[in-house]
Coordinates of C-alpha atoms in Angstrom, one line a residue:
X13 CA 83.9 99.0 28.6
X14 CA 81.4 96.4 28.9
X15 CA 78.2 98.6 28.3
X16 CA 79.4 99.9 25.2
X17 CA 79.9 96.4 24.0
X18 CA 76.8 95.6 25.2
X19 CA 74.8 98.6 23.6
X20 CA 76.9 98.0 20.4
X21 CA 75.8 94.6 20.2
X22 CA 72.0 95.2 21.1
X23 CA 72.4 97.8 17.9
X24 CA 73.9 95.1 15.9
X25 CA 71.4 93.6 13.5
X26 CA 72.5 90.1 14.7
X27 CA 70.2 91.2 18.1
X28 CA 67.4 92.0 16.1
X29 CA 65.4 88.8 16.5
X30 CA 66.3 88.6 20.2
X31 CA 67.7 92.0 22.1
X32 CA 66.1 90.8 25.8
X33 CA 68.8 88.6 27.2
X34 CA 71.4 91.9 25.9
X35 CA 68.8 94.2 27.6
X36 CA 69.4 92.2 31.0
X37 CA 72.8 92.6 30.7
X38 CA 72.5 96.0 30.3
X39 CA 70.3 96.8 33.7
X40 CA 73.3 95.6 35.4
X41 CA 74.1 98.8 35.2
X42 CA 71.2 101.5 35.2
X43 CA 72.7 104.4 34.1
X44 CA 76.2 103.8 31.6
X45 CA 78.5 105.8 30.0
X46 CA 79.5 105.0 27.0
X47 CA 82.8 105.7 25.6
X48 CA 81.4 108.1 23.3
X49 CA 80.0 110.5 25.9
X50 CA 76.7 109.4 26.1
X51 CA 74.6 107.8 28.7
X52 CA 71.9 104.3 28.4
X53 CA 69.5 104.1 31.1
X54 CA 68.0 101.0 30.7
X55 CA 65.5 100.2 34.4
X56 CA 62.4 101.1 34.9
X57 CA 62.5 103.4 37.3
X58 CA 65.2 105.4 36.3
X59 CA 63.8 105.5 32.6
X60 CA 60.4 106.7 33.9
X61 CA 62.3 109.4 36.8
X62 CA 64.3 111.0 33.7
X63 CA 61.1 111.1 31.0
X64 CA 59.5 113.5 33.7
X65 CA 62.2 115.5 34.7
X66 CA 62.1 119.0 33.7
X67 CA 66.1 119.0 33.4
X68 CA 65.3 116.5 30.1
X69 CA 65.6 117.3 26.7
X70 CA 64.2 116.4 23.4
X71 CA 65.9 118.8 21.3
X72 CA 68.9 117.3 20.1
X73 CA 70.3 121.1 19.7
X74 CA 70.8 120.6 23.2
X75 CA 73.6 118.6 23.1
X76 CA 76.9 119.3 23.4
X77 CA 77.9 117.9 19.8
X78 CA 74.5 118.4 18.0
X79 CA 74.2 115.7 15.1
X80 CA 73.9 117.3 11.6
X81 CA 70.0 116.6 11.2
X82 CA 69.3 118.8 14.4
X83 CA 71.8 121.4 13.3
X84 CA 70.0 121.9 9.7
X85 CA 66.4 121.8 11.1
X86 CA 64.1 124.3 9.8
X87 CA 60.9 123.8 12.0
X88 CA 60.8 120.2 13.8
X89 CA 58.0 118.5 15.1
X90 CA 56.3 118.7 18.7
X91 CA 58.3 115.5 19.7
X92 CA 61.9 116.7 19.2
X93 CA 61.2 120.3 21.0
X94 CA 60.2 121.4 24.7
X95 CA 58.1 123.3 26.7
X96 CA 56.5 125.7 25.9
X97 CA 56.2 125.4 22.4
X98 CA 56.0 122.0 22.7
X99 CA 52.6 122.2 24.6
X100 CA 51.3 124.5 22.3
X101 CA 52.2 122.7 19.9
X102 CA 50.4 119.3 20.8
X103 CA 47.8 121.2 22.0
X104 CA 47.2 122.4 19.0
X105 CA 47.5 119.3 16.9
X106 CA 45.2 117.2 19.8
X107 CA 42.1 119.9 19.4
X108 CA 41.6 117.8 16.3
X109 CA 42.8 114.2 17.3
X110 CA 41.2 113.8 20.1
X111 CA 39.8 114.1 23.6
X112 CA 39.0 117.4 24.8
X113 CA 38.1 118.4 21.9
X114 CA 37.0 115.9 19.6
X115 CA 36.8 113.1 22.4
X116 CA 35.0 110.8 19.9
X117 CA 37.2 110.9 17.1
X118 CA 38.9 107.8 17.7
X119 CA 36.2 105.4 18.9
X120 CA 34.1 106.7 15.8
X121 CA 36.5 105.0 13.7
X122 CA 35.6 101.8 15.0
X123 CA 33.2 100.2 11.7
X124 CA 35.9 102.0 9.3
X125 CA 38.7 100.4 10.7
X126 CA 36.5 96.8 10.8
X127 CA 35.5 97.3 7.0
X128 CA 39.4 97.8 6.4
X129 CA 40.8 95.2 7.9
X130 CA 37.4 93.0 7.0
X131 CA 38.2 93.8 2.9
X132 CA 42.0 93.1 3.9
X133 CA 41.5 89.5 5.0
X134 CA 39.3 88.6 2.1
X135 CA 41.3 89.4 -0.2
X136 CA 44.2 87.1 1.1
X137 CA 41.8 84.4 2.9
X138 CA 40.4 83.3 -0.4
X139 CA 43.4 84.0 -2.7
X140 CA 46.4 81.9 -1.3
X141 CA 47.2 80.0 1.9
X142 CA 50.7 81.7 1.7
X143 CA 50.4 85.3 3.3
X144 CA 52.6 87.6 4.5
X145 CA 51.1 89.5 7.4
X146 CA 53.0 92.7 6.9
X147 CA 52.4 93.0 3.4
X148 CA 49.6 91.9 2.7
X149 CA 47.8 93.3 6.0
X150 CA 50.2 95.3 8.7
X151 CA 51.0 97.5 6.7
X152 CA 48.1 98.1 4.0
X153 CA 45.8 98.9 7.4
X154 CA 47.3 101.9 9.3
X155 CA 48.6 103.3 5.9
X156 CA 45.2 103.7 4.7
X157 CA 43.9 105.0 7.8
X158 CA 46.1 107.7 8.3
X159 CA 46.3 108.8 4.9
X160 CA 42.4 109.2 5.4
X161 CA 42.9 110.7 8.3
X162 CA 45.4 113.3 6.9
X163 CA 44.0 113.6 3.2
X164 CA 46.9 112.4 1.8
X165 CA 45.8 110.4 -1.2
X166 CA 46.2 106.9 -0.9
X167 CA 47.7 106.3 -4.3
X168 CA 50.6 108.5 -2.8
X169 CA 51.8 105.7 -0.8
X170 CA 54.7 103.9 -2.8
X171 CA 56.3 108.0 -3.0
X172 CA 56.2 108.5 0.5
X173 CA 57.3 104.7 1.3
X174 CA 60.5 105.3 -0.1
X175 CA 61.2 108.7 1.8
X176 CA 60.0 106.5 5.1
X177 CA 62.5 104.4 4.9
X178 CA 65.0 106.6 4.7
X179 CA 64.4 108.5 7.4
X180 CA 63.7 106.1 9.8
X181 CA 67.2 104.5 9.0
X182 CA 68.9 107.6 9.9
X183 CA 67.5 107.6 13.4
X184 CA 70.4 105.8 14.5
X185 CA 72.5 107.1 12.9
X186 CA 76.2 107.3 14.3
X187 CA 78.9 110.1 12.9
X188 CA 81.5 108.1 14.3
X189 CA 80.7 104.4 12.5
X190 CA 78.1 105.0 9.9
X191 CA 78.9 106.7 6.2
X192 CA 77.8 110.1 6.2
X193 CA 75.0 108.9 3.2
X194 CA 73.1 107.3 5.9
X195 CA 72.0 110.4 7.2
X196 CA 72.2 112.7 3.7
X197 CA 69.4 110.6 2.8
X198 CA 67.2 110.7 5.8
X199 CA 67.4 114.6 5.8
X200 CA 67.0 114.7 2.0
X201 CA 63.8 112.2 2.5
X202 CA 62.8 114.7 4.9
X203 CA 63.0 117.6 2.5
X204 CA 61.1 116.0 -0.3
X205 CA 58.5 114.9 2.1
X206 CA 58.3 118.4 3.1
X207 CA 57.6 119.6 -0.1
X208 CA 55.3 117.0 -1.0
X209 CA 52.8 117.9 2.3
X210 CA 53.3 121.2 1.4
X211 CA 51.8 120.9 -2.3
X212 CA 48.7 119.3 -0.7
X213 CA 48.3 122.2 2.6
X214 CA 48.7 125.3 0.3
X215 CA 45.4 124.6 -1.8
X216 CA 43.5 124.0 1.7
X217 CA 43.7 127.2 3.1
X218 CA 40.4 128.7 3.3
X219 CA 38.5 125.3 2.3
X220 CA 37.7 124.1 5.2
X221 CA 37.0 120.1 5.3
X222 CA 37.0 117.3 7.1
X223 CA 40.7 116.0 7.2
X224 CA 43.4 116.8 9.5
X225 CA 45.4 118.8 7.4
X226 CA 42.2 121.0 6.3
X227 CA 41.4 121.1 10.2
X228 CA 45.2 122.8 10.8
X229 CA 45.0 124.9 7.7
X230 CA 41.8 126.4 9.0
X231 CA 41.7 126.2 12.8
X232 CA 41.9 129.6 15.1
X233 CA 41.3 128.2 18.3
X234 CA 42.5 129.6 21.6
X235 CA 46.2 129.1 21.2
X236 CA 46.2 131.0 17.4
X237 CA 46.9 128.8 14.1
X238 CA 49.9 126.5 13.4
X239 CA 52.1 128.1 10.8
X240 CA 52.4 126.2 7.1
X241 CA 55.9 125.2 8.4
X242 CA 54.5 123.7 11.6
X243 CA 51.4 122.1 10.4
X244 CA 53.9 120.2 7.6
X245 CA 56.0 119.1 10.5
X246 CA 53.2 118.0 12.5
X247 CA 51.9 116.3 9.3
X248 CA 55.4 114.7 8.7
X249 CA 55.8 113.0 12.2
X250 CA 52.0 111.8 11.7
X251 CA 52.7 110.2 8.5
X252 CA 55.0 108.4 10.2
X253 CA 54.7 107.3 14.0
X254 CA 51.0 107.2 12.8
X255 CA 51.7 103.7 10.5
X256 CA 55.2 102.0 11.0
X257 CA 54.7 101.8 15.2
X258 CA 51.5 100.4 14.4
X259 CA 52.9 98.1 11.5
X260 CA 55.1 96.6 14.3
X261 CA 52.4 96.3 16.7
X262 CA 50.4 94.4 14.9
X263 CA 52.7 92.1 13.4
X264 CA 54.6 91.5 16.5
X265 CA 50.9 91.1 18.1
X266 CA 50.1 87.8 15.9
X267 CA 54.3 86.4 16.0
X268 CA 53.3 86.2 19.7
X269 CA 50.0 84.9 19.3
X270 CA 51.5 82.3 17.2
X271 CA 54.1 81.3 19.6
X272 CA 51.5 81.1 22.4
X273 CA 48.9 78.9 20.7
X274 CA 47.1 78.6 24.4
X275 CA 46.4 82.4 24.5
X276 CA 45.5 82.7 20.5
X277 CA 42.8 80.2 21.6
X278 CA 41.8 81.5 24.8
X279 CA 41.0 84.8 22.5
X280 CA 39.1 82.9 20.4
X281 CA 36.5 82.3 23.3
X282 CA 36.6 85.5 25.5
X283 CA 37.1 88.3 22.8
X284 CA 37.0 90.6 25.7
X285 CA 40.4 89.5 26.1
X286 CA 41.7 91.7 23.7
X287 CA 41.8 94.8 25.8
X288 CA 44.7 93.4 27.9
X289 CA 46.4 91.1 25.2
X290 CA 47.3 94.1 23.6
X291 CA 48.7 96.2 27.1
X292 CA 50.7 93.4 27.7
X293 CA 51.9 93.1 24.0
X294 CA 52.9 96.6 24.6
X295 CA 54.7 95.8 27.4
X296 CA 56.3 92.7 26.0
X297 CA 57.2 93.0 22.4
X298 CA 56.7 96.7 21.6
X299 CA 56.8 98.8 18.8
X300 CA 59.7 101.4 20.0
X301 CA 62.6 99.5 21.6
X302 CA 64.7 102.7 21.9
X303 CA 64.7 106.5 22.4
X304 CA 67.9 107.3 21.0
X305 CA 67.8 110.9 21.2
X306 CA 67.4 113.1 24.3
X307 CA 69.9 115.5 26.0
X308 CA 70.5 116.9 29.5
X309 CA 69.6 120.6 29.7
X310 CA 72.1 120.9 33.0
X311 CA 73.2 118.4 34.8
X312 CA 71.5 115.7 35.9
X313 CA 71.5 112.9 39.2
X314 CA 70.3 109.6 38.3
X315 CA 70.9 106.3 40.2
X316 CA 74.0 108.2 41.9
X317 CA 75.3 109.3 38.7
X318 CA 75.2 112.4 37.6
X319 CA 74.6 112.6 34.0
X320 CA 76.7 116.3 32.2
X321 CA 75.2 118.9 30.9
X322 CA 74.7 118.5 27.1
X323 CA 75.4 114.5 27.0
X324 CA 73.7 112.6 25.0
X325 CA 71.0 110.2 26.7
X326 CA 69.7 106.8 25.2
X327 CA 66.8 105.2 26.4
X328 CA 65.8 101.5 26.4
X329 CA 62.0 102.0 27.1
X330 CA 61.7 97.8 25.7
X331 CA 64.6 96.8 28.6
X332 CA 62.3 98.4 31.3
X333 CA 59.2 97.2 30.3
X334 CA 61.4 93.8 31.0
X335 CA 62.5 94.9 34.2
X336 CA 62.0 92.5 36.8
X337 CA 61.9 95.4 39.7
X338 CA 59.0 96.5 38.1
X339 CA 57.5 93.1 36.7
X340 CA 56.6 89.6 37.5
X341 CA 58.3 87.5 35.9
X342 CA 58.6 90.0 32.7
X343 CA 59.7 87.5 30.8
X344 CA 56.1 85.8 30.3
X345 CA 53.7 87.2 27.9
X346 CA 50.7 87.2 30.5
X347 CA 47.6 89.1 28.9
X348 CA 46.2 89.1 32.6
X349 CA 49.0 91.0 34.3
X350 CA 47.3 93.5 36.6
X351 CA 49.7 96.1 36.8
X352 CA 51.3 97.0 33.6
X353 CA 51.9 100.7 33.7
X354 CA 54.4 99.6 30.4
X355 CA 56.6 102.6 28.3
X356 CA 55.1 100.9 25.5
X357 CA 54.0 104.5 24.6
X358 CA 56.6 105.6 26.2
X359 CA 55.9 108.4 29.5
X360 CA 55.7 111.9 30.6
X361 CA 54.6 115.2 28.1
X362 CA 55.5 113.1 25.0
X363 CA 53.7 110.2 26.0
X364 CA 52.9 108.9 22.0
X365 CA 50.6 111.4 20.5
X366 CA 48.4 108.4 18.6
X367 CA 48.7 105.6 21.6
X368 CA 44.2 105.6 21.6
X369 CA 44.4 105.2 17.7
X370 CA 47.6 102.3 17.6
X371 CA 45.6 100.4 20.4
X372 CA 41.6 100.5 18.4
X373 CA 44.0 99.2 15.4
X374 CA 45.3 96.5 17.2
X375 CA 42.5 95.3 18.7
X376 CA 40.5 95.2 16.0
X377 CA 43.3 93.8 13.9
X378 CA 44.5 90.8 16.4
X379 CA 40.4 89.9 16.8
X380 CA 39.7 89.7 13.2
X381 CA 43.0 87.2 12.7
X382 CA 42.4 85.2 15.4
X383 CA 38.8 84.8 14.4
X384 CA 39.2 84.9 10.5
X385 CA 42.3 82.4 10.4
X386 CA 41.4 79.1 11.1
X387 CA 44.6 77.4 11.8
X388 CA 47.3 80.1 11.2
X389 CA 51.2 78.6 11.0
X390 CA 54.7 80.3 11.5
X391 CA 56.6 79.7 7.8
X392 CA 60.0 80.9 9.5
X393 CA 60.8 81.7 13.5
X394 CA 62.3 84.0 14.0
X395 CA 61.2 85.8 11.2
X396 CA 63.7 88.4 8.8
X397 CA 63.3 91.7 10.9
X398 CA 64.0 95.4 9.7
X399 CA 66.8 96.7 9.9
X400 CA 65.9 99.6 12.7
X401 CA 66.7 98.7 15.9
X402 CA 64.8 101.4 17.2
X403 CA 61.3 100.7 15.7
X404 CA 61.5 97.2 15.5
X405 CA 59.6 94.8 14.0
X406 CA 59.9 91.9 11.7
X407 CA 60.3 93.3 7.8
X408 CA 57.9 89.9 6.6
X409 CA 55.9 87.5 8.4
X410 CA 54.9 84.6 6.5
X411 CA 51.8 82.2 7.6
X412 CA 50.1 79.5 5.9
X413 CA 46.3 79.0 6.3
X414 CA 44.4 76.2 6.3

């Protein structure tokens, strides 16, 4: 079946440094079966009809063959669950994230977020003309943040690194081609990751203060308090979507800059600039390539196919942010595209949680390069990407300096 071999090779790591011309190839046919059961949707619109379609899923319980992560799940996070504990949920977790209730939260953060990234660059701008952007800067950035914003100690970061990484390499994880350690160690990661946010929530209770996990430990607002178990879970999926997205984001953000040295200019003159820049990087070379996870609560018509109850659903939110019945010309990194309603952040109820906070890091970290880095150079293109095909993003991204 050609869109199985199509999907398979987009999943191969050989696609890693390119997946778009595979992703063309793909909206040949919007909605595909695969021969495993499962369905890719791949366009624009069909992508964006499904995310808001009550008949959608995010529980993989849901599916008809439940994958051995969902199956042992204790209490998951407001992303893999549906309404209405979903809502409450996020509700919950947004009282203290941002707008209504603390609708200045985020743009607050501004001179914190330009100190770190300020004391970032110095330390590699006047130490070697050799840097790697991702260690030395995409990641360092959003890690510290969010571990401020959490209370999770800083010097925690190499312990929780590890369990990362393990976890986000079970995402794809298939029963049918991948050893069963793959995902034995993603759901072990998860359970020591558990324990570990739990050792910091327990002594918080009662103490009220100023960090996120305090906040939840200590909020009764109008929809009750989060359980331990929730506010862990909640804490666990902040930890993460909270600094690897936004790890890609940035590094992909300056790989692009890099290979359009008009627009990395043009920045340099109309800082205002950066407001777009990073829309259409969100639309062009996004964090999140895939959505690998969803199931059909009852059947389901899409694009004249109608999709089982319980199947499996896959979708390509970076193919239809290059859909051409959707874009101009998609293929063009244009920061002045007008319309660019992207699924950079993806769409409907779990449009991405900490979009206002990845886009105030990005902007401020994209500004600071361009303006810091006098005459920045690619060392390799295409650079050595991760291995995730999912949240993609190059692993290292050596420059030189002048």
């Amino acid at each position: 079946m050609t869109e199985t071999s199509t999907l398979h090779r987009i999943l191969d790591y050989s696609a890693r440094a390119d997946p778009y011309p595979l992703y063309a190839e793909l909206r040949k046919t919007p909605v595909a079966l695969q021969e495993d059961g499962s369905y890719v949707i791949s366009t624009y619109r069909e992508i964006t009809d499904i995310l808001h379609n009550p008949h959608l899923s995010s529980d993989a319980r849901n599916l008809s063959r439940p994958t051995p992560a969902a199956e042992e799940r204790d209490t998951p996070s407001f992303i893999t669950i549906d309404p209405p504990e979903h809502d409450r949920l996020r509700r919950l977790a947004m009282r203290h994230f941002g707008p209504p209730c603390t609708p200045g939260l985020v743009t607050g953060m501004q001179p914190d977020l330009t100190a770190i990234v300020g004391s970032l660059i110095d330390d590699f701008a006047k130490n070697s003309q050799l840097v790697d952007i991702v260690d030395d800067f995409a990641y360092p950035f959003p890690v510290t943040v969010i571990c401020q914003l959490l209370g999770v100690p800083r010097e925690d970061e190499p312990r929780f690194h590890q369990w990362v990484n393990a976890i986000i390499d079970s995402l794809d994880y298939n029963p049918e081609t991948d050893p069963p350690e793959k995902m034995n160690h993603g759901m072990q990661a998860t359970k020591d990751m558990h324990q570990y946010l739990g050792g910091l929530l327990e002594p918080r209770h009662g103490r009220p203060g100023d960090d996120l996990l305090s906040r939840l430990a200590n909020d009764d607002g109008p929809d009750g308090r989060m359980t331990d178990k929730e506010i862990i879970s909640t804490a666990h999926l902040l930890l993460i979507a909270g600094h690897e997205t936004t790890v890609n984001l940035i590094t992909n953000g300056m790989l692009t800059l890099l290979r359009h040295p008009h627009v990395l200019q043009r920045l340099r003159g109309e800082p205002d600039l950066i407001v777009r820049l990073v829309e259409e990087l969100l639309r062009y070379e996004p964090p999140v390539h895939i959505i690998p996870w969803r199931a059909a609560y009852s059947d389901i018509t899409l694009a004249d196919t109608v999709i089982p109850k319980g199947s499996r659903i896959i979708l390509m939110l970076a193919s239809g942010s290059r859909d051409p019945d959707r874009f101009d010309d998609p293929d063009r990194f244009d920061p002045d595209r007008q319309d660019n309603q992207h699924l950079g952040f993806g769409s409907g109820i779990h449009l991405c949680f900490g979009g206002p906070l990845a886009r105030l890091e990005t902007q401020i970290a994209l500004s600071e390069l361009v303006r810091r880095l006098e005459r920045p150079r690619l060392v390799t293109d295409p650079p050595p990407y991760r291995p995730s095909p999912i949240l993609r993003g190059p692993i290292h991204l050596h420059i030189e300096q002048s």
